[in-house]
């Protein structure tokens, strides 16, 4: 059940990230072509910056789901396998707490931006563009929890242990 949920979540994130990448590419290429032709698209720079920010937030959630984000596995692997799990959970608790604060702050930002719009496209509410902060942080938390379930399996903890060459001070082999 959890694996099916994780795969569906991963598919949704991958699809959304690809849409964002494609959209950003099309807008940037259009902006260059139009600028070369002498017809600047005034909105293209602002929209491409927004899309790049969205790509960063949603892409980080995808990286978290794949456990490909910045981390310190070498530090965790210094502990013996039986001591590794509590430190794994502690580290994840800090990450989830940080992104929980980001959700809260993002919602506060969302409230403050009521009535504001983009400069170049005044019909686009700034709240829409900045909604990526709480939404992206929430998706990161979901991704962490889904990947943590797999990471906590005892077999997975010992696999990491073997790949890194054992505990400091122990015989390797």
Short mmCIF file of C-alpha atoms in Angstrom, two decimals:
data_model
loop_
_atom_site.label_atom_id
_atom_site.label_comp_id
_atom_site.label_asym_id
_atom_site.label_seq_id
_atom_site.Cartn_x
_atom_site.Cartn_y
_atom_site.Cartn_z
CA UNK A 1 0.00 0.00 0.00
CA UNK A 2 2.74 2.46 1.00
CA UNK A 3 4.84 1.53 -2.03
CA UNK A 4 1.89 2.15 -4.35
CA UNK A 5 1.31 5.55 -2.73
CA UNK A 6 4.99 6.39 -3.09
CA UNK A 7 5.01 5.41 -6.78
CA UNK A 8 1.91 7.51 -7.48
CA UNK A 9 3.39 10.47 -5.62
CA UNK A 10 6.65 10.07 -7.53
CA UNK A 11 4.83 9.90 -10.87
CA UNK A 12 2.87 13.08 -10.04
CA UNK A 13 6.02 14.95 -8.98
CA UNK A 14 8.01 13.76 -12.00
CA UNK A 15 5.21 14.76 -14.36
CA UNK A 16 4.85 18.20 -12.77
CA UNK A 17 8.62 18.79 -12.80
CA UNK A 18 8.78 17.83 -16.49
CA UNK A 19 5.90 20.21 -17.29
CA UNK A 20 7.72 23.00 -15.43
CA UNK A 21 11.00 22.25 -17.22
CA UNK A 22 9.32 22.16 -20.61
CA UNK A 23 7.37 25.36 -19.93
CA UNK A 24 10.46 27.20 -18.72
CA UNK A 25 12.41 26.08 -21.78
CA UNK A 26 9.67 27.15 -24.20
CA UNK A 27 9.29 30.56 -22.56
CA UNK A 28 13.03 31.25 -22.47
CA UNK A 29 13.49 30.19 -26.11
CA UNK A 30 10.49 32.30 -27.14
CA UNK A 31 11.90 35.28 -25.25
CA UNK A 32 15.26 34.96 -27.01
CA UNK A 33 13.69 34.58 -30.46
CA UNK A 34 11.31 37.51 -29.96
CA UNK A 35 14.07 39.70 -28.51
CA UNK A 36 16.32 38.93 -31.51
CA UNK A 37 13.42 39.88 -33.79
CA UNK A 38 13.06 43.20 -31.95
CA UNK A 39 9.85 42.34 -30.09
CA UNK A 40 10.61 41.85 -26.43
CA UNK A 41 8.13 39.82 -24.38
CA UNK A 42 7.87 41.89 -21.22
CA UNK A 43 6.39 39.08 -19.18
CA UNK A 44 8.82 36.30 -20.16
CA UNK A 45 11.58 37.17 -17.67
CA UNK A 46 9.22 37.35 -14.71
CA UNK A 47 7.38 34.15 -15.60
CA UNK A 48 10.60 32.22 -16.24
CA UNK A 49 11.90 33.29 -12.80
CA UNK A 50 8.67 32.10 -11.18
CA UNK A 51 8.85 28.79 -13.04
CA UNK A 52 12.48 28.33 -12.03
CA UNK A 53 11.54 28.89 -8.38
CA UNK A 54 8.69 26.39 -8.72
CA UNK A 55 11.06 23.92 -10.34
CA UNK A 56 13.39 24.30 -7.36
CA UNK A 57 10.68 23.60 -4.77
CA UNK A 58 8.94 20.74 -6.58
CA UNK A 59 12.26 19.28 -7.71
CA UNK A 60 13.51 19.27 -4.13
CA UNK A 61 10.45 17.28 -3.07
CA UNK A 62 11.23 14.79 -5.83
CA UNK A 63 14.86 14.62 -4.68
CA UNK A 64 13.68 14.00 -1.11
CA UNK A 65 11.44 11.18 -2.28
CA UNK A 66 14.42 9.56 -4.01
CA UNK A 67 16.66 10.37 -1.01
CA UNK A 68 18.89 12.26 -3.43
CA UNK A 69 18.93 15.55 -1.56
CA UNK A 70 21.92 16.96 0.29
CA UNK A 71 22.64 14.87 3.35
CA UNK A 72 25.41 13.49 5.49
CA UNK A 73 25.31 9.71 5.00
CA UNK A 74 28.99 9.46 5.98
CA UNK A 75 28.16 10.87 9.40
CA UNK A 76 25.30 8.43 9.88
CA UNK A 77 27.44 5.55 8.69
CA UNK A 78 30.03 6.19 11.41
CA UNK A 79 27.59 4.61 13.85
CA UNK A 80 27.12 0.88 14.16
CA UNK A 81 23.90 -0.39 12.53
CA UNK A 82 22.08 -0.81 15.85
CA UNK A 83 22.81 2.83 16.80
CA UNK A 84 22.14 4.23 13.35
CA UNK A 85 18.32 4.14 13.46
CA UNK A 86 17.86 6.62 16.35
CA UNK A 87 20.18 9.10 14.64
CA UNK A 88 18.39 8.60 11.33
CA UNK A 89 15.08 9.39 13.03
CA UNK A 90 16.56 12.41 14.84
CA UNK A 91 17.95 13.81 11.59
CA UNK A 92 14.63 13.30 9.83
CA UNK A 93 12.82 14.99 12.73
CA UNK A 94 15.01 18.08 12.27
CA UNK A 95 14.39 18.12 8.52
CA UNK A 96 10.63 17.69 8.94
CA UNK A 97 10.55 20.38 11.66
CA UNK A 98 12.42 22.80 9.39
CA UNK A 99 10.02 22.23 6.51
CA UNK A 100 7.09 22.44 8.92
CA UNK A 101 8.28 25.94 9.82
CA UNK A 102 8.56 26.68 6.10
CA UNK A 103 4.93 25.64 5.61
CA UNK A 104 3.87 27.95 8.44
CA UNK A 105 5.96 30.90 7.20
CA UNK A 106 4.80 30.27 3.64
CA UNK A 107 1.18 30.51 4.77
CA UNK A 108 1.99 33.79 6.52
CA UNK A 109 3.58 35.12 3.32
CA UNK A 110 0.48 33.99 1.44
CA UNK A 111 -1.72 36.09 3.78
CA UNK A 112 0.46 39.18 3.41
CA UNK A 113 0.35 39.08 -0.40
CA UNK A 114 -3.42 39.42 -0.66
CA UNK A 115 -4.28 41.78 -3.51
CA UNK A 116 -0.75 41.94 -4.99
CA UNK A 117 -0.10 40.88 -8.57
CA UNK A 118 2.86 40.24 -10.83
CA UNK A 119 4.38 43.39 -12.30
CA UNK A 120 4.23 42.33 -15.95
CA UNK A 121 1.02 40.30 -15.81
CA UNK A 122 -1.27 42.20 -13.48
CA UNK A 123 -4.01 39.58 -13.79
CA UNK A 124 -1.78 36.93 -12.10
CA UNK A 125 -2.02 37.12 -8.30
CA UNK A 126 1.29 37.09 -6.47
CA UNK A 127 -0.30 34.67 -4.02
CA UNK A 128 -0.43 32.09 -6.81
CA UNK A 129 3.27 32.37 -7.56
CA UNK A 130 4.29 32.34 -3.89
CA UNK A 131 1.97 29.45 -2.98
CA UNK A 132 4.92 27.26 -3.93
CA UNK A 133 6.51 27.97 -0.54
CA UNK A 134 3.96 26.20 1.69
CA UNK A 135 2.93 23.68 -0.98
CA UNK A 136 6.52 22.75 -1.87
CA UNK A 137 7.52 22.47 1.79
CA UNK A 138 4.49 20.28 2.53
CA UNK A 139 5.31 18.03 -0.43
CA UNK A 140 8.90 17.79 0.84
CA UNK A 141 7.59 16.59 4.22
CA UNK A 142 5.36 13.99 2.53
CA UNK A 143 8.31 12.84 0.41
CA UNK A 144 10.55 12.56 3.48
CA UNK A 145 7.97 10.49 5.33
CA UNK A 146 7.36 8.18 2.37
CA UNK A 147 11.07 7.61 1.80
CA UNK A 148 11.80 7.32 5.53
CA UNK A 149 9.52 4.30 5.80
CA UNK A 150 11.73 2.48 3.29
CA UNK A 151 14.96 3.83 4.77
CA UNK A 152 14.09 2.54 8.26
CA UNK A 153 13.83 -1.08 7.18
CA UNK A 154 16.54 -3.01 9.04
CA UNK A 155 17.77 -4.56 5.80
CA UNK A 156 18.19 -1.11 4.25
CA UNK A 157 20.18 0.15 7.24
CA UNK A 158 22.57 -2.78 7.01
CA UNK A 159 22.86 -2.31 3.20
CA UNK A 160 24.04 1.26 3.72
CA UNK A 161 26.41 -0.05 6.36
CA UNK A 162 27.95 -2.63 4.02
CA UNK A 163 28.30 -0.19 1.11
CA UNK A 164 30.21 2.27 3.26
CA UNK A 165 32.68 -0.33 4.47
CA UNK A 166 31.59 -0.89 8.04
CA UNK A 167 31.79 0.96 11.31
CA UNK A 168 34.89 2.96 12.14
CA UNK A 169 37.22 0.71 14.06
CA UNK A 170 35.56 -2.54 13.00
CA UNK A 171 37.05 -5.10 10.67
CA UNK A 172 35.88 -4.62 7.10
CA UNK A 173 35.00 -7.43 4.87
#
